[in-house]
Amino acid sequence: MLRRGIPLLPRLAAARGLTAADAGSAAASVACAATCPGAEAPRPQDVQQPPARAQQHHQLRLHSAALPQPAYASDDEGQPGERGASVPAEVQQQRLRDYQRRLEEMQLGDASSRPPSASQQQPRQQPPHHRVAAWPTPDEVAERLRSGQGASCSSAALPQPSPVEQDGAGSSSSTLDWREVVERVRASQQQIDGEQMLTDTFGRRHSYLRISLTERCNLRCLYCMPEEGVDLTPGADLLSTDEVLRLARLFAAAGVDKIRLTGGEPTLRADLVDITAGLHALPGVGAVGLTSNGLTLGRKLPALKEAGLSLLNISLDTLQPERFVAMTRRQGHDRVLATIRQAVQLGFNPVKVNVVVMRGVNDDEVPAFVELTRSAPINVRFIEYMPFDGNVWSDSKMVPYRELLQAVQARYGALERCADPRGEVAKNFKVPGFAGSVSFITSMTKAFCSDCNRLRVMADGNLKVCLFGANEVSLRDAMREGASDADLRAIVSAAVDRKRAAHAGMFELAAAPNRAMVKIGG
């Protein structure tokens, strides 16, 4: 795959010793309350096939994926290889040439944005908190979240990409004109089927749809929402219940089999249970998921379970109540823990707990989070800190996957490697003998773009084909101006065809414009 053989940023600092902190009463209360048995390169996206290749795209889709695919449940580096049925020799040769071209393009982009090497710059003195064994105070946490060091999304000094570079295809706009797409397809009388709608020019088939229901949130996490807030889309411009279900029906008929509801905070939508039931009833949809901060989820969780909710992620970045207030600017830590216990009792297996790890803020709690998996079917997912508009991201705050893994192994010894299903974004492990599991989402240091199967519909109806890409198209406007399902399939297909081979490195992403995370959908 593209991420194999691509030289990543210089390996970050070796894992530092973390305090062997106890799980604390919060962790113990979650684990002990379990009643269910344990059982679950260049500018962003700039590597794009030239127009001539894109025109030939649909003739090549019946062959196996154009991007080399990952070896599942393995971190071994290797050369690109073919999977599945045999492929004609000329196709293999063409793919190899494409692979080498994309690799060279990404290497050039990576080199142009990489910070100076150790031989070119003065050693940066390690911040004091790297050497302090004690956990930071809530005031220190808040200050570290607000401060930036290294590359930063909110730094005005960072070079901003030109419009041409943003789009990566010589256009000054990153927004697809859906009217032109519809006009062109109608004129040619071309029929877009589901396979064509969901498969990009690199052979990746997108079977997972994430739908954001709202931009509003009842927390104010600084890595997700800018401290000054965001301009919310007026309610009339958000997707209605019927529009959400119409789009979901369209994607399901094309081959999407997994849909996740996100936000903002999706529990703030009064029609959440009705939407969940509608999604569960769609033919072909095998799983309906929800990502929530857990603050008010407990009131609706039994009804959601009854409506067909089968997958649940709860975001929680600290097990300390005072630190929770500093990180989210709100109370309610006890309610989130109670919701995790309730989810286990209702039979969600696993209950996934998302933890965004930030150096000097909550990285000392990694062992305590792992402890949650001891006797409960909980999957703790450590997420590398990612740059979005207004979240004061910096490379010094980002704790790389290898360092997180070493911190867990230092406390618990060698971990068991679990099999990763196709399209999985996490590297999954278990502590031997524990009921739950531990995962690492490595978007920054070990990207998984070659196996990406995700599309996003945001609360305002824009389709976003990559979390870090600027390319969007308004499905809401198309529907409200009378687009048929055939028109919508053509629009989605055109947007998916604009998806690049991979997103850029973290320093390029930090310099590129994107939405705030709360407006994209987690």
Short mmCIF file of C-alpha atoms in Angstrom, two decimals:
data_model
loop_
_atom_site.label_atom_id
_atom_site.label_comp_id
_atom_site.label_asym_id
_atom_site.label_seq_id
_atom_site.Cartn_x
_atom_site.Cartn_y
_atom_site.Cartn_z
CA MET A 1 0.00 0.00 0.00
CA LEU A 2 1.00 3.62 -0.28
CA ARG A 3 1.88 3.89 3.37
CA ARG A 4 4.38 1.05 2.96
CA GLY A 5 7.79 2.09 1.85
CA ILE A 6 6.90 5.78 2.16
CA PRO A 7 9.42 7.39 4.47
CA LEU A 8 7.45 8.85 7.33
CA LEU A 9 8.51 11.82 9.36
CA PRO A 10 11.65 11.16 11.36
CA ARG A 11 10.81 8.78 14.16
CA LEU A 12 9.56 10.75 17.09
CA ALA A 13 11.22 10.62 20.45
CA ALA A 14 11.53 7.20 22.06
CA ALA A 15 8.84 6.32 24.51
CA ARG A 16 9.25 8.04 27.81
CA GLY A 17 8.44 6.29 31.06
CA LEU A 18 4.91 7.04 32.18
CA THR A 19 3.81 7.07 35.77
CA ALA A 20 2.41 3.71 36.77
CA ALA A 21 -0.88 5.26 37.83
CA ASP A 22 -3.64 3.18 39.27
CA ALA A 23 -6.88 2.96 37.37
CA GLY A 24 -8.52 4.98 40.08
CA SER A 25 -11.99 4.66 41.46
CA ALA A 26 -13.56 5.72 38.19
CA ALA A 27 -11.92 2.92 36.22
CA ALA A 28 -12.67 0.36 38.87
CA SER A 29 -16.33 1.34 39.01
CA VAL A 30 -16.71 0.83 35.28
CA ALA A 31 -14.98 -2.56 35.21
CA CYS A 32 -16.68 -3.93 38.32
CA ALA A 33 -20.16 -2.95 37.11
CA ALA A 34 -19.90 -5.09 33.99
CA THR A 35 -22.55 -7.79 33.92
CA CYS A 36 -22.05 -9.09 30.39
CA PRO A 37 -19.42 -11.69 29.59
CA GLY A 38 -16.40 -10.36 27.75
CA ALA A 39 -16.52 -11.38 24.19
CA GLU A 40 -15.63 -6.87 19.57
CA ALA A 41 1.36 13.63 -0.05
CA PRO A 42 1.57 16.64 -1.21
CA ARG A 43 -1.25 18.93 -0.07
CA PRO A 44 -4.09 17.06 1.61
CA GLN A 45 -5.14 14.35 -0.80
CA ASP A 46 -3.01 15.65 -3.62
CA VAL A 47 -2.03 12.37 -5.25
CA GLN A 48 -4.63 12.00 -7.98
CA GLN A 49 -4.68 10.10 -11.21
CA PRO A 50 -4.41 12.34 -14.28
CA PRO A 51 -7.64 12.97 -16.22
CA ALA A 52 -6.77 10.40 -18.88
CA ARG A 53 -6.47 7.71 -16.25
CA ALA A 54 -9.66 8.81 -14.54
CA GLN A 55 -11.57 8.39 -17.82
CA GLN A 56 -10.44 4.78 -18.01
CA HIS A 57 -11.33 4.22 -14.39
CA HIS A 58 -14.64 2.43 -14.69
CA GLN A 59 -13.24 -0.14 -17.13
CA LEU A 60 -10.65 -1.15 -14.54
CA ARG A 61 -12.95 -1.37 -11.52
CA LEU A 62 -13.86 -5.01 -12.02
CA HIS A 63 -10.24 -5.94 -11.34
CA SER A 64 -8.86 -6.03 -7.80
CA ALA A 65 -8.10 -2.75 -6.06
CA ALA A 66 -5.69 -0.37 -7.78
CA LEU A 67 -4.02 0.41 -4.48
CA PRO A 68 -1.90 -2.27 -2.82
CA GLN A 69 -3.83 -3.49 0.20
CA PRO A 70 -2.64 -4.01 3.80
CA ALA A 71 -1.66 -7.30 5.34
CA TYR A 72 -4.24 -7.56 8.09
CA ALA A 73 -3.26 -8.14 11.71
CA SER A 74 0.32 -7.32 10.78
CA ASP A 75 2.52 -4.27 11.01
CA ASP A 76 5.22 -5.78 8.81
CA GLU A 77 6.48 -3.47 6.12
CA GLY A 78 6.45 -4.95 2.63
CA GLN A 79 6.12 -4.40 -1.09
CA PRO A 80 2.78 -3.95 -2.80
CA GLY A 81 1.10 -7.17 -3.79
CA GLU A 82 -2.07 -8.43 -5.39
CA ARG A 83 -4.99 -9.94 -3.53
CA GLY A 84 -7.71 -12.28 -4.72
CA ALA A 85 -8.18 -13.41 -8.31
CA SER A 86 -5.39 -13.28 -10.89
CA VAL A 87 -4.99 -10.03 -12.80
CA PRO A 88 -3.73 -9.68 -16.38
CA ALA A 89 0.01 -9.02 -16.59
CA GLU A 90 -0.43 -5.71 -18.40
CA VAL A 91 -2.78 -4.48 -15.66
CA GLN A 92 -0.28 -5.49 -12.99
CA GLN A 93 2.50 -3.64 -14.80
CA GLN A 94 0.38 -0.52 -15.15
CA ARG A 95 -0.52 -0.63 -11.46
CA LEU A 96 3.11 -1.00 -10.52
CA ARG A 97 3.98 2.07 -12.61
CA ASP A 98 1.09 4.00 -11.03
CA TYR A 99 2.19 2.91 -7.58
CA GLN A 100 5.76 4.08 -8.18
CA ARG A 101 4.52 7.41 -9.58
CA ARG A 102 2.25 8.05 -6.62
CA LEU A 103 5.00 7.04 -4.22
CA GLU A 104 7.44 9.51 -5.81
CA GLU A 105 4.83 12.29 -5.69
CA MET A 106 4.13 11.68 -2.03
CA GLN A 107 7.84 11.54 -1.19
CA LEU A 108 8.38 14.90 -2.88
CA GLY A 109 5.46 16.44 -1.00
CA ASP A 110 6.58 14.90 2.28
CA ALA A 111 10.11 16.26 1.83
CA SER A 112 8.86 19.74 1.00
CA SER A 113 6.79 20.01 4.15
CA ARG A 114 9.00 18.16 6.60
CA PRO A 115 10.61 20.28 9.31
CA PRO A 116 14.39 20.56 9.32
CA SER A 117 16.29 17.44 10.27
CA ALA A 118 18.24 17.13 13.49
CA SER A 119 21.43 18.04 11.64
CA GLN A 120 19.83 21.24 10.34
CA GLN A 121 18.35 22.65 13.48
CA GLN A 122 19.21 23.27 17.09
CA PRO A 123 17.90 20.59 19.44
CA ARG A 124 14.62 21.69 20.93
CA GLN A 125 14.67 21.63 24.68
CA GLN A 126 12.13 19.22 26.08
CA PRO A 127 9.22 21.01 27.77
CA PRO A 128 9.31 20.78 31.56
CA HIS A 129 6.18 18.62 31.70
CA HIS A 130 7.96 15.86 29.77
CA ARG A 131 10.15 15.34 32.81
CA VAL A 132 7.54 15.68 35.54
CA ALA A 133 6.24 12.45 37.00
CA ALA A 134 3.14 13.92 38.67
CA TRP A 135 -0.10 14.37 36.74
CA PRO A 136 -0.68 17.96 35.59
CA THR A 137 -3.21 20.03 37.50
CA PRO A 138 -6.52 21.00 35.83
CA ASP A 139 -5.18 24.54 35.33
CA GLU A 140 -2.06 23.16 33.66
CA VAL A 141 -4.19 20.95 31.43
CA ALA A 142 -6.29 23.90 30.28
CA GLU A 143 -3.20 25.99 29.57
CA ARG A 144 -1.51 23.22 27.58
CA LEU A 145 -4.62 22.70 25.50
CA ARG A 146 -4.69 26.39 24.63
CA SER A 147 -0.99 26.70 23.86
CA GLY A 148 0.72 25.62 20.68
CA GLN A 149 4.26 24.47 20.08
CA GLY A 150 5.62 23.33 16.74
CA ALA A 151 3.23 23.21 13.80
CA SER A 152 -0.19 24.55 14.69
CA CYS A 153 -3.55 24.82 12.97
CA SER A 154 -4.17 28.23 14.47
CA SER A 155 -0.76 29.74 13.74
CA ALA A 156 -0.98 32.68 11.37
CA ALA A 157 2.70 32.21 10.53
CA LEU A 158 2.08 28.91 8.82
CA PRO A 159 2.11 29.01 5.01
CA GLN A 160 -1.37 28.57 3.58
CA PRO A 161 -1.81 26.49 0.44
CA SER A 162 -2.94 28.25 -2.70
CA PRO A 163 -6.39 27.39 -4.10
CA VAL A 164 -4.81 25.37 -6.89
CA GLU A 165 -2.78 23.35 -4.39
CA GLN A 166 -5.81 22.75 -2.21
CA ASP A 167 -7.76 21.17 -5.01
CA GLY A 168 -4.77 19.37 -6.44
CA ALA A 169 -6.25 19.24 -9.93
CA GLY A 170 -5.63 22.72 -11.27
CA SER A 171 -8.93 24.16 -10.13
CA SER A 172 -9.43 27.20 -7.96
CA SER A 173 -12.36 25.66 -6.14
CA SER A 174 -12.57 22.59 -3.92
CA THR A 175 -16.37 22.44 -4.23
CA LEU A 176 -17.81 20.18 -6.89
CA ASP A 177 -20.50 21.84 -9.04
CA TRP A 178 -23.27 19.24 -8.83
CA ARG A 179 -25.38 20.99 -11.46
CA GLU A 180 -22.65 20.51 -14.06
CA VAL A 181 -22.39 16.85 -13.13
CA VAL A 182 -26.13 16.30 -13.49
CA GLU A 183 -26.27 18.19 -16.78
CA ARG A 184 -23.38 16.18 -18.22
CA VAL A 185 -24.76 12.80 -17.14
CA ARG A 186 -28.25 13.59 -18.37
CA ALA A 187 -26.89 14.71 -21.74
CA SER A 188 -24.91 11.49 -22.14
CA GLN A 189 -27.78 9.37 -20.79
CA GLN A 190 -25.23 7.57 -18.67
CA GLN A 191 -26.58 5.30 -15.96
CA ILE A 192 -24.53 5.17 -12.75
CA ASP A 193 -24.91 1.92 -10.83
CA GLY A 194 -24.11 1.32 -7.18
CA GLU A 195 -20.68 -0.18 -7.82
CA GLN A 196 -19.67 2.82 -9.90
CA MET A 197 -21.14 5.25 -7.38
CA LEU A 198 -19.10 3.92 -4.45
CA THR A 199 -15.78 2.96 -6.10
CA ASP A 200 -13.06 5.55 -6.57
CA THR A 201 -10.36 5.80 -9.22
CA PHE A 202 -8.02 3.71 -7.07
CA GLY A 203 -10.40 0.79 -6.77
CA ARG A 204 -11.43 1.47 -3.17
CA ARG A 205 -15.06 0.55 -2.57
CA HIS A 206 -16.82 2.63 0.08
CA SER A 207 -19.23 0.58 2.16
CA TYR A 208 -19.25 2.69 5.34
CA LEU A 209 -21.22 5.95 5.63
CA ARG A 210 -20.94 8.38 8.53
CA ILE A 211 -23.80 10.88 8.87
CA SER A 212 -23.47 13.91 11.13
CA LEU A 213 -26.84 14.91 12.53
CA THR A 214 -25.94 18.22 14.14
CA GLU A 215 -23.13 20.72 14.62
CA ARG A 216 -24.24 21.48 18.16
CA CYS A 217 -22.52 19.92 21.16
CA ASN A 218 -23.04 20.09 24.92
CA LEU A 219 -19.28 19.92 25.60
CA ARG A 220 -16.55 22.34 24.52
CA CYS A 221 -13.52 20.09 24.04
CA LEU A 222 -10.69 22.37 22.91
CA TYR A 223 -9.26 19.87 20.40
CA CYS A 224 -12.67 19.60 18.70
CA MET A 225 -14.25 23.04 18.99
CA PRO A 226 -12.30 26.32 18.76
CA GLU A 227 -12.34 28.20 22.04
CA GLU A 228 -14.07 31.15 20.37
CA GLY A 229 -16.81 28.79 19.16
CA VAL A 230 -18.05 28.13 15.64
CA ASP A 231 -20.69 29.67 13.40
CA LEU A 232 -23.48 27.10 13.44
CA THR A 233 -25.47 26.35 10.33
CA PRO A 234 -29.09 27.58 10.70
CA GLY A 235 -31.51 24.79 11.56
CA ALA A 236 -33.40 25.15 8.28
CA ASP A 237 -30.16 24.41 6.40
CA LEU A 238 -29.50 21.14 8.20
CA LEU A 239 -30.70 17.83 6.79
CA SER A 240 -34.22 16.92 7.85
CA THR A 241 -35.21 13.45 9.03
CA ASP A 242 -36.61 12.58 5.60
CA GLU A 243 -33.49 13.87 3.84
CA VAL A 244 -31.21 11.83 6.10
CA LEU A 245 -33.22 8.69 5.43
CA ARG A 246 -33.41 9.35 1.70
CA LEU A 247 -29.63 9.63 1.44
CA ALA A 248 -29.13 6.59 3.62
CA ARG A 249 -31.53 4.62 1.41
CA LEU A 250 -29.59 5.72 -1.68
CA PHE A 251 -26.23 4.66 -0.22
CA ALA A 252 -27.60 1.38 1.14
CA ALA A 253 -29.05 0.45 -2.25
CA ALA A 254 -25.60 1.11 -3.76
CA GLY A 255 -23.86 -1.21 -1.32
CA VAL A 256 -23.24 0.61 1.97
CA ASP A 257 -23.74 -1.89 4.78
CA LYS A 258 -22.63 0.13 7.81
CA ILE A 259 -23.91 3.55 8.88
CA ARG A 260 -22.75 5.56 11.87
CA LEU A 261 -24.46 8.63 13.32
CA THR A 262 -22.19 11.39 14.62
CA GLY A 263 -22.19 15.09 15.45
CA GLY A 264 -21.61 17.50 17.16
CA GLU A 265 -23.46 15.48 19.74
CA PRO A 266 -26.11 13.37 17.96
CA THR A 267 -28.20 12.87 21.11
CA LEU A 268 -29.19 16.56 20.81
CA ARG A 269 -31.34 15.62 17.79
CA ALA A 270 -34.89 14.98 18.98
CA ASP A 271 -35.44 12.52 16.13
CA LEU A 272 -32.37 10.37 16.88
CA VAL A 273 -34.36 7.27 17.82
CA ASP A 274 -36.60 7.58 14.75
CA ILE A 275 -33.59 7.98 12.45
CA THR A 276 -31.90 4.96 14.05
CA ALA A 277 -35.00 2.83 13.52
CA GLY A 278 -35.25 4.00 9.91
CA LEU A 279 -31.62 3.11 9.21
CA HIS A 280 -31.96 -0.29 10.87
CA ALA A 281 -34.90 -1.10 8.60
CA LEU A 282 -33.00 -0.38 5.36
CA PRO A 283 -32.27 -3.49 3.26
CA GLY A 284 -28.57 -4.23 3.18
CA VAL A 285 -27.63 -2.26 6.29
CA GLY A 286 -26.11 -4.74 8.71
CA ALA A 287 -24.90 -2.34 11.40
CA VAL A 288 -26.02 1.03 12.75
CA GLY A 289 -23.54 2.83 15.00
CA LEU A 290 -23.43 5.95 17.13
CA THR A 291 -20.56 8.11 18.40
CA SER A 292 -21.49 10.17 21.47
CA ASN A 293 -19.83 12.01 24.32
CA GLY A 294 -22.13 10.07 26.65
CA LEU A 295 -23.28 13.10 28.60
CA THR A 296 -27.02 12.70 27.92
CA LEU A 297 -26.92 9.42 26.01
CA GLY A 298 -28.08 7.40 29.01
CA ARG A 299 -31.63 8.75 28.73
CA LYS A 300 -32.02 7.45 25.16
CA LEU A 301 -29.77 4.39 25.16
CA PRO A 302 -32.41 1.73 25.93
CA ALA A 303 -34.71 3.14 23.22
CA LEU A 304 -31.81 3.30 20.77
CA LYS A 305 -30.91 -0.30 21.49
CA GLU A 306 -34.52 -1.29 20.87
CA ALA A 307 -34.56 0.73 17.63
CA GLY A 308 -31.63 -1.27 16.24
CA LEU A 309 -28.46 0.48 17.39
CA SER A 310 -25.72 -2.16 17.35
CA LEU A 311 -22.41 -0.28 17.56
CA LEU A 312 -21.50 2.29 20.19
CA ASN A 313 -18.50 4.59 20.67
CA ILE A 314 -18.29 6.90 23.67
CA SER A 315 -15.68 9.66 23.76
CA LEU A 316 -13.87 10.12 27.08
CA ASP A 317 -10.38 11.58 27.33
CA THR A 318 -9.77 11.43 31.07
CA LEU A 319 -10.75 9.39 34.13
CA GLN A 320 -10.27 12.35 36.46
CA PRO A 321 -13.32 14.57 37.11
CA GLU A 322 -11.31 17.78 37.58
CA ARG A 323 -9.35 17.18 34.40
CA PHE A 324 -12.60 16.47 32.55
CA VAL A 325 -13.80 19.98 33.41
CA ALA A 326 -10.52 21.49 32.24
CA MET A 327 -10.63 19.60 28.92
CA THR A 328 -14.33 19.96 28.09
CA ARG A 329 -15.18 23.21 29.91
CA ARG A 330 -18.26 21.44 31.29
CA GLN A 331 -19.32 19.22 34.21
CA GLY A 332 -20.65 15.69 33.80
CA HIS A 333 -17.77 13.23 34.13
CA ASP A 334 -19.80 10.95 36.39
CA ARG A 335 -22.63 10.80 33.84
CA VAL A 336 -20.27 9.66 31.09
CA LEU A 337 -18.89 6.87 33.28
CA ALA A 338 -22.43 5.86 34.19
CA THR A 339 -23.34 5.67 30.51
CA ILE A 340 -20.38 3.37 29.81
CA ARG A 341 -21.56 1.07 32.62
CA GLN A 342 -25.12 1.19 31.28
CA ALA A 343 -23.95 0.32 27.76
CA VAL A 344 -22.10 -2.74 29.04
CA GLN A 345 -25.18 -3.84 30.97
CA LEU A 346 -27.39 -3.42 27.89
CA GLY A 347 -25.19 -5.84 25.99
CA PHE A 348 -23.17 -3.63 23.64
CA ASN A 349 -20.10 -5.71 22.94
CA PRO A 350 -17.69 -4.14 22.78
CA VAL A 351 -18.39 -0.71 24.18
CA LYS A 352 -15.77 1.41 22.42
CA VAL A 353 -14.20 4.26 24.38
CA ASN A 354 -12.44 6.86 22.21
CA VAL A 355 -9.47 8.59 23.84
CA VAL A 356 -7.63 11.41 22.07
CA VAL A 357 -4.15 11.33 23.61
CA MET A 358 -2.29 14.63 24.05
CA ARG A 359 1.19 14.90 25.49
CA GLY A 360 1.33 16.69 28.81
CA VAL A 361 -2.47 16.66 29.03
CA ASN A 362 -3.68 13.08 29.45
CA ASP A 363 -0.92 10.77 28.21
CA ASP A 364 -0.18 9.77 31.80
CA GLU A 365 -3.61 8.09 31.97
CA VAL A 366 -2.92 5.47 29.29
CA PRO A 367 -2.42 2.60 31.79
CA ALA A 368 -5.55 3.62 33.71
CA PHE A 369 -7.63 3.44 30.52
CA VAL A 370 -6.21 0.01 29.70
CA GLU A 371 -7.38 -1.12 33.12
CA LEU A 372 -10.98 -0.55 31.99
CA THR A 373 -10.61 -3.59 29.73
CA ARG A 374 -9.66 -6.00 32.50
CA SER A 375 -13.09 -7.46 33.29
CA ALA A 376 -15.50 -5.69 30.93
CA PRO A 377 -16.07 -5.96 27.16
CA ILE A 378 -14.66 -2.50 26.57
CA ASN A 379 -12.44 -1.55 23.63
CA VAL A 380 -10.30 1.47 24.52
CA ARG A 381 -9.21 3.26 21.35
CA PHE A 382 -6.20 5.56 21.70
CA ILE A 383 -6.32 8.18 18.93
CA GLU A 384 -3.35 10.20 17.73
CA TYR A 385 -4.06 13.92 18.08
CA MET A 386 -5.11 15.26 14.65
CA PRO A 387 -5.08 18.83 13.28
CA PHE A 388 -8.37 20.61 12.52
CA ASP A 389 -9.29 24.27 12.25
CA GLY A 390 -8.97 26.09 15.54
CA ASN A 391 -7.81 23.19 17.73
CA VAL A 392 -4.28 24.54 18.38
CA TRP A 393 -2.72 21.29 17.19
CA SER A 394 1.04 20.92 17.47
CA ASP A 395 3.40 18.07 16.77
CA SER A 396 4.78 18.33 20.30
CA LYS A 397 1.34 17.40 21.69
CA MET A 398 0.87 14.42 19.38
CA VAL A 399 1.85 11.11 21.01
CA PRO A 400 2.70 8.59 18.26
CA TYR A 401 1.26 5.10 18.14
CA ARG A 402 4.59 3.37 18.82
CA GLU A 403 5.09 5.37 21.99
CA LEU A 404 1.57 4.57 23.17
CA LEU A 405 2.07 0.88 22.45
CA GLN A 406 5.35 0.86 24.35
CA ALA A 407 3.71 2.58 27.31
CA VAL A 408 1.06 -0.15 27.49
CA GLN A 409 3.60 -2.95 27.08
CA ALA A 410 5.81 -1.45 29.77
CA ARG A 411 2.94 -1.89 32.24
CA TYR A 412 1.29 -5.09 30.99
CA GLY A 413 3.94 -6.93 29.00
CA ALA A 414 3.56 -8.29 25.48
CA LEU A 415 0.10 -7.80 23.95
CA GLU A 416 -1.85 -10.21 21.77
CA ARG A 417 -2.36 -8.90 18.22
CA CYS A 418 -5.99 -9.21 17.09
CA ALA A 419 -7.15 -9.67 13.50
CA ASP A 420 -8.18 -6.36 11.91
CA PRO A 421 -11.26 -6.58 9.69
CA ARG A 422 -11.10 -5.10 6.21
CA GLY A 423 -11.43 -1.33 6.28
CA GLU A 424 -10.45 -1.15 9.96
CA VAL A 425 -8.78 2.12 10.96
CA ALA A 426 -7.37 0.79 14.23
CA LYS A 427 -4.60 -1.61 15.15
CA ASN A 428 -6.20 -3.95 17.67
CA PHE A 429 -4.58 -5.69 20.64
CA LYS A 430 -5.52 -7.47 23.86
CA VAL A 431 -3.83 -7.72 27.21
CA PRO A 432 -3.66 -11.51 27.77
CA GLY A 433 -6.46 -12.56 30.09
CA PHE A 434 -8.39 -9.31 29.85
CA ALA A 435 -12.03 -9.31 28.73
CA GLY A 436 -11.73 -6.22 26.56
CA SER A 437 -9.21 -4.91 24.06
CA VAL A 438 -6.97 -1.95 23.26
CA SER A 439 -6.68 -0.25 19.88
CA PHE A 440 -4.57 2.49 18.33
CA ILE A 441 -5.81 4.83 15.59
CA THR A 442 -2.70 5.99 13.75
CA SER A 443 -3.92 8.64 11.32
CA MET A 444 -0.79 10.76 11.72
CA THR A 445 2.12 8.32 11.89
CA LYS A 446 0.86 5.26 10.00
CA ALA A 447 -2.01 6.20 7.71
CA PHE A 448 -4.50 3.65 6.39
CA CYS A 449 -5.65 5.52 3.28
CA SER A 450 -5.14 2.60 0.87
CA ASP A 451 -7.89 0.65 2.61
CA CYS A 452 -10.24 3.56 3.32
CA ASN A 453 -13.90 2.64 2.84
CA ARG A 454 -15.52 5.69 4.48
CA LEU A 455 -17.62 8.56 3.22
CA ARG A 456 -19.09 11.38 5.32
CA VAL A 457 -22.32 13.33 4.98
CA MET A 458 -22.15 16.37 7.23
CA ALA A 459 -25.05 17.95 9.06
CA ASP A 460 -25.44 20.65 6.40
CA GLY A 461 -25.77 17.98 3.70
CA ASN A 462 -22.28 18.28 2.21
CA LEU A 463 -20.61 15.04 1.15
CA LYS A 464 -16.98 14.84 2.29
CA VAL A 465 -14.98 11.99 0.78
CA CYS A 466 -12.00 12.32 3.14
CA LEU A 467 -11.78 13.55 6.71
CA PHE A 468 -8.77 15.70 5.85
CA GLY A 469 -9.80 16.79 2.34
CA ALA A 470 -11.39 20.06 1.31
CA ASN A 471 -13.45 18.58 -1.54
CA GLU A 472 -17.18 18.78 -0.77
CA VAL A 473 -20.46 18.76 -2.66
CA SER A 474 -23.92 19.69 -1.38
CA LEU A 475 -26.35 16.80 -1.58
CA ARG A 476 -28.85 18.89 0.37
CA ASP A 477 -29.00 21.56 -2.34
CA ALA A 478 -29.33 18.91 -5.03
CA MET A 479 -32.26 17.25 -3.25
CA ARG A 480 -34.00 20.54 -2.54
CA GLU A 481 -33.69 21.57 -6.18
CA GLY A 482 -35.37 18.42 -7.42
CA ALA A 483 -32.50 16.00 -8.12
CA SER A 484 -33.64 12.44 -8.74
CA ASP A 485 -31.96 9.41 -7.18
CA ALA A 486 -30.18 8.84 -10.50
CA ASP A 487 -28.89 12.42 -10.34
CA LEU A 488 -27.70 11.91 -6.76
CA ARG A 489 -25.86 8.72 -7.74
CA ALA A 490 -24.04 10.67 -10.45
CA ILE A 491 -23.11 13.45 -8.03
CA VAL A 492 -21.79 11.01 -5.42
CA SER A 493 -19.85 9.10 -8.07
CA ALA A 494 -18.22 12.31 -9.32
CA ALA A 495 -17.27 13.30 -5.77
CA VAL A 496 -15.84 9.86 -4.99
CA ASP A 497 -13.79 10.00 -8.19
CA ARG A 498 -12.11 13.15 -6.82
CA LYS A 499 -10.83 11.29 -3.78
CA ARG A 500 -7.04 11.24 -3.69
CA ALA A 501 -4.83 8.25 -3.07
CA ALA A 502 -3.88 9.42 0.41
CA HIS A 503 -3.99 12.41 2.70
CA ALA A 504 -0.82 14.40 3.33
CA GLY A 505 1.48 14.32 6.32
CA MET A 506 0.61 15.95 9.60
CA PHE A 507 2.60 19.16 8.99
CA GLU A 508 0.87 19.72 5.65
CA LEU A 509 -2.52 19.01 7.24
CA ALA A 510 -1.78 21.52 9.99
CA ALA A 511 -1.15 24.21 7.36
CA ALA A 512 -4.17 23.39 5.22
CA PRO A 513 -7.67 24.78 5.77
CA ASN A 514 -10.37 22.39 6.93
CA ARG A 515 -13.49 22.57 9.02
CA ALA A 516 -13.47 22.40 12.79
CA MET A 517 -14.02 18.81 13.88
CA VAL A 518 -17.37 19.64 15.47
CA LYS A 519 -18.65 20.75 12.03
CA ILE A 520 -17.36 17.66 10.23
CA GLY A 521 -18.67 14.96 12.51
CA GLY A 522 -16.52 12.65 14.61
#
